[in-house]
Structures are given as C-alpha cells and as structure tokens.
Amino acid sequence: MKTLLTAAALAALATTATAHYGMIIPSDNMVSQEDGRSIDLTLSFSHPFEGIGMVLERPEAFTVTHGGKTTDLLDRLQDTQVMDHAGFAVEYRLERPGTHVFALTPKPYWEPEEDAFITHFTKTYVSAYGDDEGWDAELGLKTEIVPLSKPFALWEGNLFQGIVKLDGEPVPYAEVEVEYYNEDGSAVAPSDLMITQTIKADADGVFSYAVPTAGWWGFAALNTAAEPMQHDGEDKAHELGAVIWVHFEPWGAQ
C-alpha cells in the first residue's frame, strides 16, 4: 500500500509540475475570401499537451487590434467548456484585410502548488484575405512576446523567433516554455521532461525554436512581478507570463 500511495503522490506531482498556458485558439489563422468572413475563437487556461483543463474566470480584458485600432470584445464572450472546464468562446467577423491580433488579460490565478499567483497575457495573430500587414504588431501589454518571425504562414520545421518584453523593455535571458497543443491526444512524450520544452532568450531578449510538427504551439515567457500579491494576509509571488500561440502548417511537398 505504501508503494502504491507513493506512486500516486509522484504522479500527482508530475501532473501539477507541468506548464499552464493561457490559450486563444482560432478556428483558422489564415482566412481567405473562400473561407467566409467569420472565425470562432476559444479561450481557456490549460495544460495543452496533456489535455488537462483548468477554470478560466471571466477575463479582465479581451481585445482585437487591427490597423492600430483596438476593439474591446469582452462583452461578446460566451461561456463554454474547454477540456471539461470553464472557458469562453466568441465568433468574430473579419471586416477588413490585414493582421488581427487577439489578446487576453485574465484575472490573476492562485496556484497553491506553486504558492504563487499566475497571470498569462496571451495573444494570437490571424491574417485576413491574403494580407499580412501588421504581423509584427506590439500591443504594449504588461509583458508580451513580439514576433520576429511572421506568426502565421509557417511550415512545420520552420524556426520561430520572438523577443520577450516586460514593461516595454527586452528581458535578457528570459526563460521561455514551449508546448504543443495535443488536441487529439495522438502525441506521446517518451518522458515527462519532454512535455514542456524550456529554452532561454539571449542577452537581447530574443529566443528561437524550430517546431518538429504541424499544429498549434504555445510559447510562454515567464517573469516575476516586482510587486507581490496578497493571499490570506501574506505576500505571494506573482508570475507574469507572456504567451503567444502560433500555428505551423504541414509541409506541402508530395
């Protein structure tokens, strides 16, 4: 019995140790005229490789930025279930060509396993009608990953690069966690250590990663806020995550 309990405890620890991600997943990230003019987006807070959902409370902000103009979409969010937990969904009509940047600012999440609060400022980029203008747009979030590679129209195997910023400034040697959205559960990691890949940015805050397969990939740059948050009358660390979701296409050669 002792052995079984120990194994169960270790399994629980392994589960809780994996990375959380704020997620914005659109039904399409390169929309053509033939596709219609609307996309569906789902918002969640999850362990994307393992398919383990967590509750996402109604966010503090949800916006779309296009052509330098930001539109508030918070009131348009509809309750839904993502990975069997509370999330949100929205249908958005793409009125004009160009890049549309969707951004989520959640409420801070208390994570008892880490004894800390977590806030993931999350983005994804959608191109409309063959126009990629604005693909490198910076939104001025508290922390964000600004793409140095176009964050769509990428083949599997392509190198993705971004710069990690906090309060508008590059973060030298920032730690970046990378994880695959294993939507159908078909991917299997030979070791728990391979569920989340960890890399570091260089002295200028720039990181690089070549994805091994097509699909959605999340990049999360993690920093700690200068000011702690209160929980039960005690100061607790506040993790600030800059998250970007990027889709890579299957290689088209026959």
PDB file of C-alpha atoms in Angstrom:
ATOM      1  CA  MET A   1       0.000   0.000   0.000  1.00  0.00           C
ATOM      2  CA  LYS A   2       2.839   2.371   0.854  1.00  0.00           C
ATOM      3  CA  THR A   3       4.369   1.810  -2.590  1.00  0.00           C
ATOM      4  CA  LEU A   4       1.029   2.484  -4.279  1.00  0.00           C
ATOM      5  CA  LEU A   5       0.483   5.678  -2.314  1.00  0.00           C
ATOM      6  CA  THR A   6       3.974   6.880  -3.115  1.00  0.00           C
ATOM      7  CA  ALA A   7       3.464   6.224  -6.811  1.00  0.00           C
ATOM      8  CA  ALA A   8       0.154   8.065  -6.731  1.00  0.00           C
ATOM      9  CA  ALA A   9       1.732  11.011  -4.991  1.00  0.00           C
ATOM     10  CA  LEU A  10       4.527  11.146  -7.530  1.00  0.00           C
ATOM     11  CA  ALA A  11       2.014  11.001 -10.365  1.00  0.00           C
ATOM     12  CA  ALA A  12       0.097  13.902  -8.851  1.00  0.00           C
ATOM     13  CA  LEU A  13       3.277  15.923  -8.506  1.00  0.00           C
ATOM     14  CA  ALA A  14       4.223  15.175 -12.100  1.00  0.00           C
ATOM     15  CA  THR A  15       0.817  16.399 -13.253  1.00  0.00           C
ATOM     16  CA  THR A  16       0.924  19.633 -11.288  1.00  0.00           C
ATOM     17  CA  ALA A  17       4.503  20.365 -12.299  1.00  0.00           C
ATOM     18  CA  THR A  18       3.678  20.688 -15.983  1.00  0.00           C
ATOM     19  CA  ALA A  19       3.148  24.094 -17.501  1.00  0.00           C
ATOM     20  CA  HIS A  20      -0.095  26.049 -17.522  1.00  0.00           C
ATOM     21  CA  TYR A  21      -0.930  28.171 -20.551  1.00  0.00           C
ATOM     22  CA  GLY A  22      -3.429  30.858 -21.309  1.00  0.00           C
ATOM     23  CA  MET A  23      -4.859  29.822 -24.677  1.00  0.00           C
ATOM     24  CA  ILE A  24      -6.563  31.607 -27.577  1.00  0.00           C
ATOM     25  CA  ILE A  25      -7.212  29.167 -30.406  1.00  0.00           C
ATOM     26  CA  PRO A  26      -8.991  30.421 -33.555  1.00  0.00           C
ATOM     27  CA  SER A  27     -10.767  28.125 -35.992  1.00  0.00           C
ATOM     28  CA  ASP A  28      -8.467  29.488 -38.725  1.00  0.00           C
ATOM     29  CA  ASN A  29      -5.424  31.751 -38.597  1.00  0.00           C
ATOM     30  CA  MET A  30      -5.167  32.467 -42.345  1.00  0.00           C
ATOM     31  CA  VAL A  31      -8.615  33.376 -43.604  1.00  0.00           C
ATOM     32  CA  SER A  32      -9.301  33.652 -47.338  1.00  0.00           C
ATOM     33  CA  GLN A  33     -12.368  35.018 -49.115  1.00  0.00           C
ATOM     34  CA  GLU A  34     -13.425  31.440 -49.813  1.00  0.00           C
ATOM     35  CA  ASP A  35     -13.385  30.619 -46.092  1.00  0.00           C
ATOM     36  CA  GLY A  36     -16.127  33.119 -45.259  1.00  0.00           C
ATOM     37  CA  ARG A  37     -15.751  36.235 -43.158  1.00  0.00           C
ATOM     38  CA  SER A  38     -16.037  34.907 -39.606  1.00  0.00           C
ATOM     39  CA  ILE A  39     -13.870  32.847 -37.285  1.00  0.00           C
ATOM     40  CA  ASP A  40     -14.581  31.159 -33.969  1.00  0.00           C
ATOM     41  CA  LEU A  41     -12.149  31.548 -31.082  1.00  0.00           C
ATOM     42  CA  THR A  42     -11.905  29.580 -27.844  1.00  0.00           C
ATOM     43  CA  LEU A  43     -10.247  30.925 -24.707  1.00  0.00           C
ATOM     44  CA  SER A  44      -9.006  28.675 -21.918  1.00  0.00           C
ATOM     45  CA  PHE A  45      -6.420  28.098 -19.202  1.00  0.00           C
ATOM     46  CA  SER A  46      -4.995  24.624 -19.660  1.00  0.00           C
ATOM     47  CA  HIS A  47      -2.196  22.093 -19.845  1.00  0.00           C
ATOM     48  CA  PRO A  48      -2.232  21.852 -23.660  1.00  0.00           C
ATOM     49  CA  PHE A  49      -0.105  18.757 -24.239  1.00  0.00           C
ATOM     50  CA  GLU A  50      -1.868  16.618 -21.650  1.00  0.00           C
ATOM     51  CA  GLY A  51      -5.342  17.951 -22.416  1.00  0.00           C
ATOM     52  CA  ILE A  52      -5.955  18.901 -18.793  1.00  0.00           C
ATOM     53  CA  GLY A  53      -8.258  21.892 -18.421  1.00  0.00           C
ATOM     54  CA  MET A  54      -8.427  24.473 -15.653  1.00  0.00           C
ATOM     55  CA  VAL A  55     -11.073  27.055 -14.855  1.00  0.00           C
ATOM     56  CA  LEU A  56     -10.732  30.359 -16.698  1.00  0.00           C
ATOM     57  CA  GLU A  57     -12.695  33.071 -14.915  1.00  0.00           C
ATOM     58  CA  ARG A  58     -14.184  35.913 -16.943  1.00  0.00           C
ATOM     59  CA  PRO A  59     -11.106  37.857 -18.108  1.00  0.00           C
ATOM     60  CA  GLU A  60     -10.195  41.408 -17.205  1.00  0.00           C
ATOM     61  CA  ALA A  61      -9.808  42.179 -20.913  1.00  0.00           C
ATOM     62  CA  PHE A  62     -10.214  40.580 -24.326  1.00  0.00           C
ATOM     63  CA  THR A  63      -9.448  42.675 -27.400  1.00  0.00           C
ATOM     64  CA  VAL A  64      -8.626  42.600 -31.091  1.00  0.00           C
ATOM     65  CA  THR A  65      -6.147  45.018 -32.659  1.00  0.00           C
ATOM     66  CA  HIS A  66      -6.157  45.766 -36.386  1.00  0.00           C
ATOM     67  CA  GLY A  67      -4.547  48.658 -38.237  1.00  0.00           C
ATOM     68  CA  GLY A  68      -3.506  50.302 -34.977  1.00  0.00           C
ATOM     69  CA  LYS A  69      -7.064  50.306 -33.582  1.00  0.00           C
ATOM     70  CA  THR A  70      -8.007  48.156 -30.589  1.00  0.00           C
ATOM     71  CA  THR A  71     -11.586  46.947 -30.074  1.00  0.00           C
ATOM     72  CA  ASP A  72     -12.981  45.618 -26.790  1.00  0.00           C
ATOM     73  CA  LEU A  73     -14.569  42.173 -27.228  1.00  0.00           C
ATOM     74  CA  LEU A  74     -15.088  41.312 -23.561  1.00  0.00           C
ATOM     75  CA  ASP A  75     -18.878  41.657 -23.625  1.00  0.00           C
ATOM     76  CA  ARG A  76     -19.104  39.304 -26.599  1.00  0.00           C
ATOM     77  CA  LEU A  77     -17.597  36.306 -24.811  1.00  0.00           C
ATOM     78  CA  GLN A  78     -19.890  33.322 -24.332  1.00  0.00           C
ATOM     79  CA  ASP A  79     -19.445  30.649 -21.665  1.00  0.00           C
ATOM     80  CA  THR A  80     -18.252  27.290 -22.942  1.00  0.00           C
ATOM     81  CA  GLN A  81     -16.359  24.179 -21.849  1.00  0.00           C
ATOM     82  CA  VAL A  82     -12.757  23.600 -22.914  1.00  0.00           C
ATOM     83  CA  MET A  83     -11.122  20.359 -21.784  1.00  0.00           C
ATOM     84  CA  ASP A  84     -14.108  19.846 -19.444  1.00  0.00           C
ATOM     85  CA  HIS A  85     -13.538  23.154 -17.647  1.00  0.00           C
ATOM     86  CA  ALA A  86     -14.969  26.649 -17.876  1.00  0.00           C
ATOM     87  CA  GLY A  87     -13.695  28.714 -20.779  1.00  0.00           C
ATOM     88  CA  PHE A  88     -15.075  31.163 -23.314  1.00  0.00           C
ATOM     89  CA  ALA A  89     -15.956  31.302 -26.980  1.00  0.00           C
ATOM     90  CA  VAL A  90     -16.588  34.119 -29.423  1.00  0.00           C
ATOM     91  CA  GLU A  91     -17.405  34.478 -33.096  1.00  0.00           C
ATOM     92  CA  TYR A  92     -15.650  37.383 -34.780  1.00  0.00           C
ATOM     93  CA  ARG A  93     -16.314  38.817 -38.224  1.00  0.00           C
ATOM     94  CA  LEU A  94     -13.213  39.925 -40.142  1.00  0.00           C
ATOM     95  CA  GLU A  95     -14.319  43.068 -41.929  1.00  0.00           C
ATOM     96  CA  ARG A  96     -11.026  44.133 -43.485  1.00  0.00           C
ATOM     97  CA  PRO A  97      -7.799  42.570 -44.791  1.00  0.00           C
ATOM     98  CA  GLY A  98      -4.660  42.524 -42.680  1.00  0.00           C
ATOM     99  CA  THR A  99      -3.472  41.031 -39.418  1.00  0.00           C
ATOM    100  CA  HIS A 100      -5.836  40.868 -36.462  1.00  0.00           C
ATOM    101  CA  VAL A 101      -4.199  40.414 -33.047  1.00  0.00           C
ATOM    102  CA  PHE A 102      -6.394  38.897 -30.343  1.00  0.00           C
ATOM    103  CA  ALA A 103      -5.240  39.475 -26.763  1.00  0.00           C
ATOM    104  CA  LEU A 104      -6.431  38.096 -23.432  1.00  0.00           C
ATOM    105  CA  THR A 105      -5.698  39.558 -19.997  1.00  0.00           C
ATOM    106  CA  PRO A 106      -7.029  37.134 -17.363  1.00  0.00           C
ATOM    107  CA  LYS A 107      -7.593  37.711 -13.687  1.00  0.00           C
ATOM    108  CA  PRO A 108      -4.642  36.551 -11.561  1.00  0.00           C
ATOM    109  CA  TYR A 109      -4.968  32.835 -10.798  1.00  0.00           C
ATOM    110  CA  TRP A 110      -3.914  31.485  -7.403  1.00  0.00           C
ATOM    111  CA  GLU A 111      -1.882  28.292  -7.840  1.00  0.00           C
ATOM    112  CA  PRO A 112      -1.428  26.600  -4.456  1.00  0.00           C
ATOM    113  CA  GLU A 113       1.055  24.061  -5.842  1.00  0.00           C
ATOM    114  CA  GLU A 114       3.404  26.926  -6.734  1.00  0.00           C
ATOM    115  CA  ASP A 115       2.398  29.135  -3.790  1.00  0.00           C
ATOM    116  CA  ALA A 116       2.028  31.982  -6.279  1.00  0.00           C
ATOM    117  CA  PHE A 117      -0.376  33.908  -8.462  1.00  0.00           C
ATOM    118  CA  ILE A 118      -0.256  33.476 -12.244  1.00  0.00           C
ATOM    119  CA  THR A 119      -1.316  35.950 -14.928  1.00  0.00           C
ATOM    120  CA  HIS A 120      -0.779  34.980 -18.563  1.00  0.00           C
ATOM    121  CA  PHE A 121      -1.064  37.833 -21.066  1.00  0.00           C
ATOM    122  CA  THR A 122      -1.990  35.803 -24.134  1.00  0.00           C
ATOM    123  CA  LYS A 123      -2.017  36.644 -27.859  1.00  0.00           C
ATOM    124  CA  THR A 124      -2.595  35.067 -31.243  1.00  0.00           C
ATOM    125  CA  TYR A 125      -2.406  36.547 -34.743  1.00  0.00           C
ATOM    126  CA  VAL A 126      -4.892  35.988 -37.586  1.00  0.00           C
ATOM    127  CA  SER A 127      -4.321  37.062 -41.195  1.00  0.00           C
ATOM    128  CA  ALA A 128      -7.353  38.058 -43.272  1.00  0.00           C
ATOM    129  CA  TYR A 129      -7.733  37.846 -47.049  1.00  0.00           C
ATOM    130  CA  GLY A 130      -4.103  37.328 -48.028  1.00  0.00           C
ATOM    131  CA  ASP A 131      -2.831  40.497 -46.339  1.00  0.00           C
ATOM    132  CA  ASP A 132      -0.141  40.127 -43.663  1.00  0.00           C
ATOM    133  CA  GLU A 133       0.321  43.815 -42.816  1.00  0.00           C
ATOM    134  CA  GLY A 134       0.686  44.251 -39.063  1.00  0.00           C
ATOM    135  CA  TRP A 135       2.098  40.788 -38.357  1.00  0.00           C
ATOM    136  CA  ASP A 136       4.744  42.224 -36.007  1.00  0.00           C
ATOM    137  CA  ALA A 137       2.340  44.462 -34.075  1.00  0.00           C
ATOM    138  CA  GLU A 138       3.301  45.196 -30.477  1.00  0.00           C
ATOM    139  CA  LEU A 139       0.333  45.828 -28.185  1.00  0.00           C
ATOM    140  CA  GLY A 140       2.024  47.392 -25.168  1.00  0.00           C
ATOM    141  CA  LEU A 141       0.854  44.707 -22.738  1.00  0.00           C
ATOM    142  CA  LYS A 142       2.459  44.439 -19.306  1.00  0.00           C
ATOM    143  CA  THR A 143       4.517  41.608 -20.780  1.00  0.00           C
ATOM    144  CA  GLU A 144       4.393  40.154 -24.283  1.00  0.00           C
ATOM    145  CA  ILE A 145       6.262  38.233 -26.934  1.00  0.00           C
ATOM    146  CA  VAL A 146       6.739  40.374 -30.028  1.00  0.00           C
ATOM    147  CA  PRO A 147       7.180  38.102 -33.062  1.00  0.00           C
ATOM    148  CA  LEU A 148      10.333  38.411 -35.143  1.00  0.00           C
ATOM    149  CA  SER A 149       9.061  35.651 -37.432  1.00  0.00           C
ATOM    150  CA  LYS A 150       5.660  36.088 -39.048  1.00  0.00           C
ATOM    151  CA  PRO A 151       3.334  34.295 -36.570  1.00  0.00           C
ATOM    152  CA  PHE A 152       1.363  32.534 -39.318  1.00  0.00           C
ATOM    153  CA  ALA A 153       2.109  31.062 -42.766  1.00  0.00           C
ATOM    154  CA  LEU A 154       4.849  28.909 -41.230  1.00  0.00           C
ATOM    155  CA  TRP A 155       5.802  25.381 -42.271  1.00  0.00           C
ATOM    156  CA  GLU A 156       6.475  22.687 -39.695  1.00  0.00           C
ATOM    157  CA  GLY A 157      10.228  22.709 -39.100  1.00  0.00           C
ATOM    158  CA  ASN A 158      10.481  26.488 -39.560  1.00  0.00           C
ATOM    159  CA  LEU A 159      12.351  28.484 -36.947  1.00  0.00           C
ATOM    160  CA  PHE A 160      10.160  30.795 -34.882  1.00  0.00           C
ATOM    161  CA  GLN A 161      11.756  33.805 -33.206  1.00  0.00           C
ATOM    162  CA  GLY A 162      10.370  36.374 -30.812  1.00  0.00           C
ATOM    163  CA  ILE A 163      11.548  38.998 -28.380  1.00  0.00           C
ATOM    164  CA  VAL A 164      10.383  38.899 -24.761  1.00  0.00           C
ATOM    165  CA  LYS A 165       9.345  42.250 -23.321  1.00  0.00           C
ATOM    166  CA  LEU A 166       8.336  43.348 -19.835  1.00  0.00           C
ATOM    167  CA  ASP A 167       7.075  46.909 -19.353  1.00  0.00           C
ATOM    168  CA  GLY A 168       8.087  47.574 -22.947  1.00  0.00           C
ATOM    169  CA  GLU A 169      11.733  46.576 -22.488  1.00  0.00           C
ATOM    170  CA  PRO A 170      13.534  43.424 -23.680  1.00  0.00           C
ATOM    171  CA  VAL A 171      14.172  40.805 -20.988  1.00  0.00           C
ATOM    172  CA  PRO A 172      17.723  39.405 -21.210  1.00  0.00           C
ATOM    173  CA  TYR A 173      17.962  35.630 -20.813  1.00  0.00           C
ATOM    174  CA  ALA A 174      14.222  35.243 -20.242  1.00  0.00           C
ATOM    175  CA  GLU A 175      13.070  31.662 -19.755  1.00  0.00           C
ATOM    176  CA  VAL A 176      10.585  30.516 -22.388  1.00  0.00           C
ATOM    177  CA  GLU A 177       8.449  27.386 -22.100  1.00  0.00           C
ATOM    178  CA  VAL A 178       7.253  25.784 -25.349  1.00  0.00           C
ATOM    179  CA  GLU A 179       4.410  23.292 -25.581  1.00  0.00           C
ATOM    180  CA  TYR A 180       2.375  21.586 -28.297  1.00  0.00           C
ATOM    181  CA  TYR A 181      -1.423  21.652 -28.237  1.00  0.00           C
ATOM    182  CA  ASN A 182      -2.038  17.917 -28.352  1.00  0.00           C
ATOM    183  CA  GLU A 183      -5.671  18.409 -29.335  1.00  0.00           C
ATOM    184  CA  ASP A 184      -6.460  14.839 -30.397  1.00  0.00           C
ATOM    185  CA  GLY A 185      -4.169  13.202 -27.839  1.00  0.00           C
ATOM    186  CA  SER A 186      -2.147  11.407 -30.514  1.00  0.00           C
ATOM    187  CA  ALA A 187       1.256  12.772 -29.459  1.00  0.00           C
ATOM    188  CA  VAL A 188       3.075  10.816 -26.756  1.00  0.00           C
ATOM    189  CA  ALA A 189       6.064  12.151 -24.844  1.00  0.00           C
ATOM    190  CA  PRO A 190       8.677   9.470 -24.016  1.00  0.00           C
ATOM    191  CA  SER A 191       9.473  11.397 -20.825  1.00  0.00           C
ATOM    192  CA  ASP A 192       7.554  13.942 -18.758  1.00  0.00           C
ATOM    193  CA  LEU A 193      10.579  16.185 -19.239  1.00  0.00           C
ATOM    194  CA  MET A 194       9.630  16.464 -22.919  1.00  0.00           C
ATOM    195  CA  ILE A 195       6.065  17.661 -22.412  1.00  0.00           C
ATOM    196  CA  THR A 196       7.273  21.222 -21.948  1.00  0.00           C
ATOM    197  CA  GLN A 197      10.427  22.305 -23.753  1.00  0.00           C
ATOM    198  CA  THR A 198      12.419  25.030 -21.990  1.00  0.00           C
ATOM    199  CA  ILE A 199      14.717  27.483 -23.741  1.00  0.00           C
ATOM    200  CA  LYS A 200      16.270  30.833 -22.849  1.00  0.00           C
ATOM    201  CA  ALA A 201      16.401  34.104 -24.697  1.00  0.00           C
ATOM    202  CA  ASP A 202      19.721  35.738 -25.460  1.00  0.00           C
ATOM    203  CA  ALA A 203      21.114  38.961 -23.989  1.00  0.00           C
ATOM    204  CA  ASP A 204      18.689  40.975 -26.154  1.00  0.00           C
ATOM    205  CA  GLY A 205      15.616  39.004 -25.088  1.00  0.00           C
ATOM    206  CA  VAL A 206      15.431  37.112 -28.406  1.00  0.00           C
ATOM    207  CA  PHE A 207      14.597  33.393 -28.449  1.00  0.00           C
ATOM    208  CA  SER A 208      14.454  30.834 -31.262  1.00  0.00           C
ATOM    209  CA  TYR A 209      12.688  27.482 -31.596  1.00  0.00           C
ATOM    210  CA  ALA A 210      12.191  25.103 -34.541  1.00  0.00           C
ATOM    211  CA  VAL A 211       8.981  23.096 -34.147  1.00  0.00           C
ATOM    212  CA  PRO A 212       9.087  19.389 -35.058  1.00  0.00           C
ATOM    213  CA  THR A 213       5.500  19.000 -36.254  1.00  0.00           C
ATOM    214  CA  ALA A 214       2.498  20.896 -37.571  1.00  0.00           C
ATOM    215  CA  GLY A 215      -0.209  22.276 -35.301  1.00  0.00           C
ATOM    216  CA  TRP A 216      -0.616  24.884 -32.605  1.00  0.00           C
ATOM    217  CA  TRP A 217       2.393  25.702 -30.436  1.00  0.00           C
ATOM    218  CA  GLY A 218       2.404  27.889 -27.343  1.00  0.00           C
ATOM    219  CA  PHE A 219       5.379  29.983 -26.256  1.00  0.00           C
ATOM    220  CA  ALA A 220       5.302  31.325 -22.683  1.00  0.00           C
ATOM    221  CA  ALA A 221       7.965  33.692 -21.356  1.00  0.00           C
ATOM    222  CA  LEU A 222       7.872  33.787 -17.567  1.00  0.00           C
ATOM    223  CA  ASN A 223       8.901  36.599 -15.243  1.00  0.00           C
ATOM    224  CA  THR A 224       8.099  37.553 -11.666  1.00  0.00           C
ATOM    225  CA  ALA A 225       6.349  40.837 -10.932  1.00  0.00           C
ATOM    226  CA  ALA A 226       8.237  43.353  -8.832  1.00  0.00           C
ATOM    227  CA  GLU A 227       5.237  43.717  -6.512  1.00  0.00           C
ATOM    228  CA  PRO A 228       3.871  40.638  -4.704  1.00  0.00           C
ATOM    229  CA  MET A 229       0.154  39.930  -4.261  1.00  0.00           C
ATOM    230  CA  GLN A 230      -1.670  39.216  -1.017  1.00  0.00           C
ATOM    231  CA  HIS A 231      -3.115  35.802  -0.199  1.00  0.00           C
ATOM    232  CA  ASP A 232      -4.507  35.104   3.278  1.00  0.00           C
ATOM    233  CA  GLY A 233      -2.649  38.140   4.575  1.00  0.00           C
ATOM    234  CA  GLU A 234       0.732  37.056   3.202  1.00  0.00           C
ATOM    235  CA  ASP A 235       2.827  38.353   0.318  1.00  0.00           C
ATOM    236  CA  LYS A 236       2.962  35.876  -2.558  1.00  0.00           C
ATOM    237  CA  ALA A 237       4.939  35.909  -5.796  1.00  0.00           C
ATOM    238  CA  HIS A 238       3.104  36.907  -8.966  1.00  0.00           C
ATOM    239  CA  GLU A 239       4.194  35.113 -12.144  1.00  0.00           C
ATOM    240  CA  LEU A 240       3.724  37.200 -15.284  1.00  0.00           C
ATOM    241  CA  GLY A 241       3.540  35.112 -18.439  1.00  0.00           C
ATOM    242  CA  ALA A 242       3.830  36.475 -21.968  1.00  0.00           C
ATOM    243  CA  VAL A 243       2.117  33.869 -24.150  1.00  0.00           C
ATOM    244  CA  ILE A 244       1.791  33.648 -27.917  1.00  0.00           C
ATOM    245  CA  TRP A 245       0.063  30.880 -29.875  1.00  0.00           C
ATOM    246  CA  VAL A 246       1.391  30.139 -33.352  1.00  0.00           C
ATOM    247  CA  HIS A 247       0.138  27.631 -35.923  1.00  0.00           C
ATOM    248  CA  PHE A 248       2.541  25.699 -38.163  1.00  0.00           C
ATOM    249  CA  GLU A 249       1.316  24.105 -41.401  1.00  0.00           C
ATOM    250  CA  PRO A 250       2.131  20.575 -42.623  1.00  0.00           C
ATOM    251  CA  TRP A 251       4.920  20.536 -45.190  1.00  0.00           C
ATOM    252  CA  GLY A 252       3.196  20.538 -48.588  1.00  0.00           C
ATOM    253  CA  ALA A 253       5.741  18.634 -50.684  1.00  0.00           C
ATOM    254  CA  GLN A 254       4.402  15.380 -52.152  1.00  0.00           C
TER     255      GLN A 254
END
